[in-house]
JSON list of C-alpha atoms in Angstrom, two decimals:
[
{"chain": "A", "resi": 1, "resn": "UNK", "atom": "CA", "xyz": [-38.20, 8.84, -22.86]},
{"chain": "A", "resi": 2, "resn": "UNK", "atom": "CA", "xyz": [-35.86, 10.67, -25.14]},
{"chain": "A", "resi": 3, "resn": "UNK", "atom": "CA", "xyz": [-32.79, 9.45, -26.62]},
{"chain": "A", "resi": 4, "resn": "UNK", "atom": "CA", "xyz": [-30.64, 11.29, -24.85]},
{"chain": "A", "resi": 5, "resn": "UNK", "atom": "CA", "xyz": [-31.89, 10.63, -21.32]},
{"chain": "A", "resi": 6, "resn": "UNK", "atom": "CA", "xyz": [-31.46, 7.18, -22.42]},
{"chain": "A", "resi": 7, "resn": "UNK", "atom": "CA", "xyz": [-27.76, 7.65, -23.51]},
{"chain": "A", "resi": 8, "resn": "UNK", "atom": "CA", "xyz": [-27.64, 9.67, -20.20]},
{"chain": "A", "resi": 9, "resn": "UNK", "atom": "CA", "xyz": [-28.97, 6.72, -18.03]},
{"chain": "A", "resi": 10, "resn": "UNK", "atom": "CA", "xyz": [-26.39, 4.07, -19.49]},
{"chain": "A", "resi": 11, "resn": "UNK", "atom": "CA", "xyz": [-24.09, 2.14, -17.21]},
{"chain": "A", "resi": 12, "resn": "UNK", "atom": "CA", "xyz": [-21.05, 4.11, -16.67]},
{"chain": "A", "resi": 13, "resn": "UNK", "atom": "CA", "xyz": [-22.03, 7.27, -18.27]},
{"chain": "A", "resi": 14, "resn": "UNK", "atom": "CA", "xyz": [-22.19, 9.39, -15.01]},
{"chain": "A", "resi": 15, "resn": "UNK", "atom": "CA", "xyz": [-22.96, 13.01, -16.39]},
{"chain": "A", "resi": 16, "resn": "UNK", "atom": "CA", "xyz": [-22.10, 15.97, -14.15]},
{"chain": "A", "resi": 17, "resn": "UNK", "atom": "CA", "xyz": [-25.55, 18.02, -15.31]},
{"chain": "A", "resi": 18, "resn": "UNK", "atom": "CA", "xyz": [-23.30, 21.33, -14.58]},
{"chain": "A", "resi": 19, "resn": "UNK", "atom": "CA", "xyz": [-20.36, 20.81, -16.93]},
{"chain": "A", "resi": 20, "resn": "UNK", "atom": "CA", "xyz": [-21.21, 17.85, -18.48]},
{"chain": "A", "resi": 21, "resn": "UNK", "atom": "CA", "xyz": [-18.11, 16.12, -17.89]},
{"chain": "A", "resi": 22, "resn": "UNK", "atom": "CA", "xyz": [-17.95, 12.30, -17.79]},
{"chain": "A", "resi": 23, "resn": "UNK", "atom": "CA", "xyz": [-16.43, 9.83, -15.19]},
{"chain": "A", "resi": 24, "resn": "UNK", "atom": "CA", "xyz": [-13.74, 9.29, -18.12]},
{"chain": "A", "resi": 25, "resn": "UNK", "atom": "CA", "xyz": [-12.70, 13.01, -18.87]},
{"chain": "A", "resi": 26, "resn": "UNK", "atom": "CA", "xyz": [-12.63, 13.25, -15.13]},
{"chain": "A", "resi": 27, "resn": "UNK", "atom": "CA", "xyz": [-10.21, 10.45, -14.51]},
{"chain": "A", "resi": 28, "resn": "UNK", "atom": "CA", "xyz": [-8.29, 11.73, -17.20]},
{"chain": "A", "resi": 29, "resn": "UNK", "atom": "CA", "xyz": [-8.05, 15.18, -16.33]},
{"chain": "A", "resi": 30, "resn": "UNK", "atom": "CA", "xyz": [-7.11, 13.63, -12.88]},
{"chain": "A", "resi": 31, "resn": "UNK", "atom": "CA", "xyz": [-4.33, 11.37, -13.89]},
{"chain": "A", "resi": 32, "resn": "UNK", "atom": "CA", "xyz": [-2.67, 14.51, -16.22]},
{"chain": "A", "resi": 33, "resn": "UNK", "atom": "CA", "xyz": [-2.61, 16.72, -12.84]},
{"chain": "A", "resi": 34, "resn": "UNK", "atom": "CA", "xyz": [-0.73, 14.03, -11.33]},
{"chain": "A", "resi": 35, "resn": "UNK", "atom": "CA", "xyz": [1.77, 13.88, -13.27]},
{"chain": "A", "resi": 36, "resn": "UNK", "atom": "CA", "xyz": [2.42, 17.68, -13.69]},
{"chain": "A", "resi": 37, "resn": "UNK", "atom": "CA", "xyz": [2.36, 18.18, -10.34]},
{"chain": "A", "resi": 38, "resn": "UNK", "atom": "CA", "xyz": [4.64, 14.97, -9.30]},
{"chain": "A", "resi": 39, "resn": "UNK", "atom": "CA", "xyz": [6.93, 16.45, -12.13]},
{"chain": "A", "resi": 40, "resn": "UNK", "atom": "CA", "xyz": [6.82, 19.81, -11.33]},
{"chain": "A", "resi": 41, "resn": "UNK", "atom": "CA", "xyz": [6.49, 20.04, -7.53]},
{"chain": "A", "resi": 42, "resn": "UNK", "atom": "CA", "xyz": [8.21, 17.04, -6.28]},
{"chain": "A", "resi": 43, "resn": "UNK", "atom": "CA", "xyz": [11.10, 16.70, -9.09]},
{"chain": "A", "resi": 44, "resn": "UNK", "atom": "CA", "xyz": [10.30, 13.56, -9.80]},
{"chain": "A", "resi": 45, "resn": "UNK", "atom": "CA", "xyz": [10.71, 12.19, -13.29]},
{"chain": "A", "resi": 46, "resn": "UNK", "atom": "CA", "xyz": [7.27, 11.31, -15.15]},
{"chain": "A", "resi": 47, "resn": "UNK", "atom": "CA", "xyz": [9.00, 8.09, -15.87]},
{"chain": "A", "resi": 48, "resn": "UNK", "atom": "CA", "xyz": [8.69, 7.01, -12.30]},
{"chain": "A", "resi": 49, "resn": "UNK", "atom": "CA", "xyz": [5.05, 6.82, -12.57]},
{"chain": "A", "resi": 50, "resn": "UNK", "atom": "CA", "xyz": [6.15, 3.29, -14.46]},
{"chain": "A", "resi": 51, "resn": "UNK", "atom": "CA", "xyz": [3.03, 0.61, -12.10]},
{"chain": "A", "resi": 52, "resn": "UNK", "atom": "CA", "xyz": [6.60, -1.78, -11.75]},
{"chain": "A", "resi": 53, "resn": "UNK", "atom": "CA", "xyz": [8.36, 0.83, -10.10]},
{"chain": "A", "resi": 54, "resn": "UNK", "atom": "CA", "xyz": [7.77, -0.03, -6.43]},
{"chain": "A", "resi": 55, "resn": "UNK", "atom": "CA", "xyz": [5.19, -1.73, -4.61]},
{"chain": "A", "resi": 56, "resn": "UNK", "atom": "CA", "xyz": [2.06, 0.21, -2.78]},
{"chain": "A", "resi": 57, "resn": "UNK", "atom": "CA", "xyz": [-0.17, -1.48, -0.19]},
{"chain": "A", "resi": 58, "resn": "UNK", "atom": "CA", "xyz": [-3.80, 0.27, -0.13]},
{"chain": "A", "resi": 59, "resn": "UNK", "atom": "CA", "xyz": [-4.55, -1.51, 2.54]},
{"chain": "A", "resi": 60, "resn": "UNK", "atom": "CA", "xyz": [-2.23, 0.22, 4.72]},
{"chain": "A", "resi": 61, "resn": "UNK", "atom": "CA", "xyz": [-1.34, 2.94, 2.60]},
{"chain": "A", "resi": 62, "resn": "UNK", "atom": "CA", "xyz": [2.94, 2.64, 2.48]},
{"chain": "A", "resi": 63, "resn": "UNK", "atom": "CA", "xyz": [5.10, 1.68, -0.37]},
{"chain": "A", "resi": 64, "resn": "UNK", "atom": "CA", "xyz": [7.30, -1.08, 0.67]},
{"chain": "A", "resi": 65, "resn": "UNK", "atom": "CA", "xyz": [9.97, -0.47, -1.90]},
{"chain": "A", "resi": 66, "resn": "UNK", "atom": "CA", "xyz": [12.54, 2.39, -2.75]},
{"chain": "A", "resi": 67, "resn": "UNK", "atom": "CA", "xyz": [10.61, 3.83, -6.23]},
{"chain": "A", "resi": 68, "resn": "UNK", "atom": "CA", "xyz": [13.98, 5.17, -7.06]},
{"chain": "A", "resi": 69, "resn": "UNK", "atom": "CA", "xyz": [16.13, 2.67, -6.92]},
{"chain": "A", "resi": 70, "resn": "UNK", "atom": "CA", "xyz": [18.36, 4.10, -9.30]},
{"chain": "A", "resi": 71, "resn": "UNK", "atom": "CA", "xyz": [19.31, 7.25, -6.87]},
{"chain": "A", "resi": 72, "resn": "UNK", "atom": "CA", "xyz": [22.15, 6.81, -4.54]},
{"chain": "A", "resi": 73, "resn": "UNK", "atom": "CA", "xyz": [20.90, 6.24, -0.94]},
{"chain": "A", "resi": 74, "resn": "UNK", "atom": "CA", "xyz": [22.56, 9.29, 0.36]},
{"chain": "A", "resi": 75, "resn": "UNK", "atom": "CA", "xyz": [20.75, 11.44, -2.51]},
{"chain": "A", "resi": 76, "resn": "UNK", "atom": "CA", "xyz": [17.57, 9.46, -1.81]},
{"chain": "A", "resi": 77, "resn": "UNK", "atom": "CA", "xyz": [14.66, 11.14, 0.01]},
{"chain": "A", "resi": 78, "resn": "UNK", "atom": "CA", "xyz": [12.37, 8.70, 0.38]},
{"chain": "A", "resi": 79, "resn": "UNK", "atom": "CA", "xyz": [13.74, 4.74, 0.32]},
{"chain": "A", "resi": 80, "resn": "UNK", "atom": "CA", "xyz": [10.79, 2.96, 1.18]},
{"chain": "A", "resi": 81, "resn": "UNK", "atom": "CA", "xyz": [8.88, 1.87, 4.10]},
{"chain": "A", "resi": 82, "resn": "UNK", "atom": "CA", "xyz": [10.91, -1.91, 4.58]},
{"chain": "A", "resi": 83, "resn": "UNK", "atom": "CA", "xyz": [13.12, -0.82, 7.20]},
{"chain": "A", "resi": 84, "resn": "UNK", "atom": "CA", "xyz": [10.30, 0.24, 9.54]},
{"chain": "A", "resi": 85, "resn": "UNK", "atom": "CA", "xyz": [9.18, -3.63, 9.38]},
{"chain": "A", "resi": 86, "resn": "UNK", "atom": "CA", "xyz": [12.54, -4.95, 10.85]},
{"chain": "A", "resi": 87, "resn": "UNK", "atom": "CA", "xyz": [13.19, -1.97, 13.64]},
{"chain": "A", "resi": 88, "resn": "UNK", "atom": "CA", "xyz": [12.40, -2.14, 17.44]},
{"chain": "A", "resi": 89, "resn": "UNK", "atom": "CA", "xyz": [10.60, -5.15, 19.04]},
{"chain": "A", "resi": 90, "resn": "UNK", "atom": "CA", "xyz": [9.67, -7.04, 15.70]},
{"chain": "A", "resi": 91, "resn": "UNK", "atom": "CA", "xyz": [12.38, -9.61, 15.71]},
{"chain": "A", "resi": 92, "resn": "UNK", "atom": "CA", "xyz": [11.78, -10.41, 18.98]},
{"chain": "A", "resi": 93, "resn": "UNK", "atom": "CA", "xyz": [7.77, -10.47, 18.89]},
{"chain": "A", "resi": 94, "resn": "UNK", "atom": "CA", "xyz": [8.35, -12.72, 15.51]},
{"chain": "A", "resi": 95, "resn": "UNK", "atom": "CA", "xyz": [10.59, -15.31, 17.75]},
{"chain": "A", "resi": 96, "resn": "UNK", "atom": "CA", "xyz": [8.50, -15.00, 20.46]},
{"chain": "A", "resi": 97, "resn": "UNK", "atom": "CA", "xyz": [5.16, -15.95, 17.81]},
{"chain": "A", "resi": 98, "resn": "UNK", "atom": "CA", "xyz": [7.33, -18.63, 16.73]},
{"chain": "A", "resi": 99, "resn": "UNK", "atom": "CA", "xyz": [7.75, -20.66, 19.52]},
{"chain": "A", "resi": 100, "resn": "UNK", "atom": "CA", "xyz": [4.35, -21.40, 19.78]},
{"chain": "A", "resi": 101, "resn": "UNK", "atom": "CA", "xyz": [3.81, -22.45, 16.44]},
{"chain": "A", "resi": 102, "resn": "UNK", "atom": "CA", "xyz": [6.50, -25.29, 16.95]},
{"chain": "A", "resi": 103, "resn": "UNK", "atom": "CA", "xyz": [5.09, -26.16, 20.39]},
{"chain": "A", "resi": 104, "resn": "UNK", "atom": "CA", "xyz": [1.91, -26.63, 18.49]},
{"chain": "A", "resi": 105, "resn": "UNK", "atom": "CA", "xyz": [3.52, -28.68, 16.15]},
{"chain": "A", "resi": 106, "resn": "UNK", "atom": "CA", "xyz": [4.59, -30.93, 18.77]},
{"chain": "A", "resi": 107, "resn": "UNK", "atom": "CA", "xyz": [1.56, -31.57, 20.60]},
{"chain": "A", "resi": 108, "resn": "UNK", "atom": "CA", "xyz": [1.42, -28.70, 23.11]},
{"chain": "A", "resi": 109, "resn": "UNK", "atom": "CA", "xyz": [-1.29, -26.10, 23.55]},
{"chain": "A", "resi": 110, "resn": "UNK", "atom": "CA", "xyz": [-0.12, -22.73, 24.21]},
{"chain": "A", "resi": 111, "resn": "UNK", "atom": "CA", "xyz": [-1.24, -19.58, 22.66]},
{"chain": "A", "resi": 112, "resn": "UNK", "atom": "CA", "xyz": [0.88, -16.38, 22.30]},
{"chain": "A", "resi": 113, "resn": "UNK", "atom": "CA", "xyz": [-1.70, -13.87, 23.83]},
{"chain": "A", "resi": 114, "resn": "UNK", "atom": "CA", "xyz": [-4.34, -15.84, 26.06]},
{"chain": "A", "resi": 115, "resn": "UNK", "atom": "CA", "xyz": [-1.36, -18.04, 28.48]},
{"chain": "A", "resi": 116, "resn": "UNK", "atom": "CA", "xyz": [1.72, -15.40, 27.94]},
{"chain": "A", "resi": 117, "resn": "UNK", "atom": "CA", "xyz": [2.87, -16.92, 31.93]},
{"chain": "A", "resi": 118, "resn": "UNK", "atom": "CA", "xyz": [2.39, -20.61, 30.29]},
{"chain": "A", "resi": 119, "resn": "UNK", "atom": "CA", "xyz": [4.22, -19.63, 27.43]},
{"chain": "A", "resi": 120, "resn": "UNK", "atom": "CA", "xyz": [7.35, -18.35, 29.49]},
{"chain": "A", "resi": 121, "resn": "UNK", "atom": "CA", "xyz": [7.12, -21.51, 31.61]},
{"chain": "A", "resi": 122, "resn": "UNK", "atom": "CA", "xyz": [7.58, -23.69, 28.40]},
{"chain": "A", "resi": 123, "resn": "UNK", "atom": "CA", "xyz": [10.28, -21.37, 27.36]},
{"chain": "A", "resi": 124, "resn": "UNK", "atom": "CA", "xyz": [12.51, -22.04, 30.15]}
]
């Protein structure tokens, strides 16, 4: 085995055998298009790229705060994804997953989803 297929079968070293580019030029070359076109395209400053600026949940893919906090609301386009979590039913649904949690507490078996008629009973 040569030396260089041994360089080229090191951990982390994934070689594109066309342009012989490596996982780091890639992710490099990636994170510069980024910010050009977030800077370019969308107007936003490349300072707002700051990791403190607002915080994103992968796991359900929204950004729970405004990453501009610094723009006035009416000039803001985008002020985060919070409100959605307090809108509609949720207040209620949280109250209404509340009381069983205290009627556990207490000694009483009720469950939010399997008895809902139970649960109304105890309710009244």
């Amino acid at each position: 085995m040569t030396l260089v297929r041994k360089y080229l079968m090191m951990m982390g070293t994934m070689i594109n055998m066309l342009t012989k580019w490596t996982c780091q030029e890639l992710k490099w070359i990636q994170n510069n298009v980024l910010q050009y076109v977030t800077y370019v395209y969308v107007k936003i400053p490349p300072s707002n790229l700051d990791p403190n600026s607002a915080y994103y949940d992968p796991k359900t893919r929204s950004m729970r705060g405004n990453p501009n906090p610094q723009v006035p609301a009416e000039e803001s386009e985008f002020d985060g994804e919070n409100f959605v979590r307090f809108t509609g039913d949720t207040a209620k649904h949280a109250g209404a997953q509340l009381f069983p949690w205290e009627a556990h507490g207490k000694g009483v078996d009720v469950h939010l989803l399997a008895e809902p008629t139970k649960l109304e009973l105890l309710g009244e």
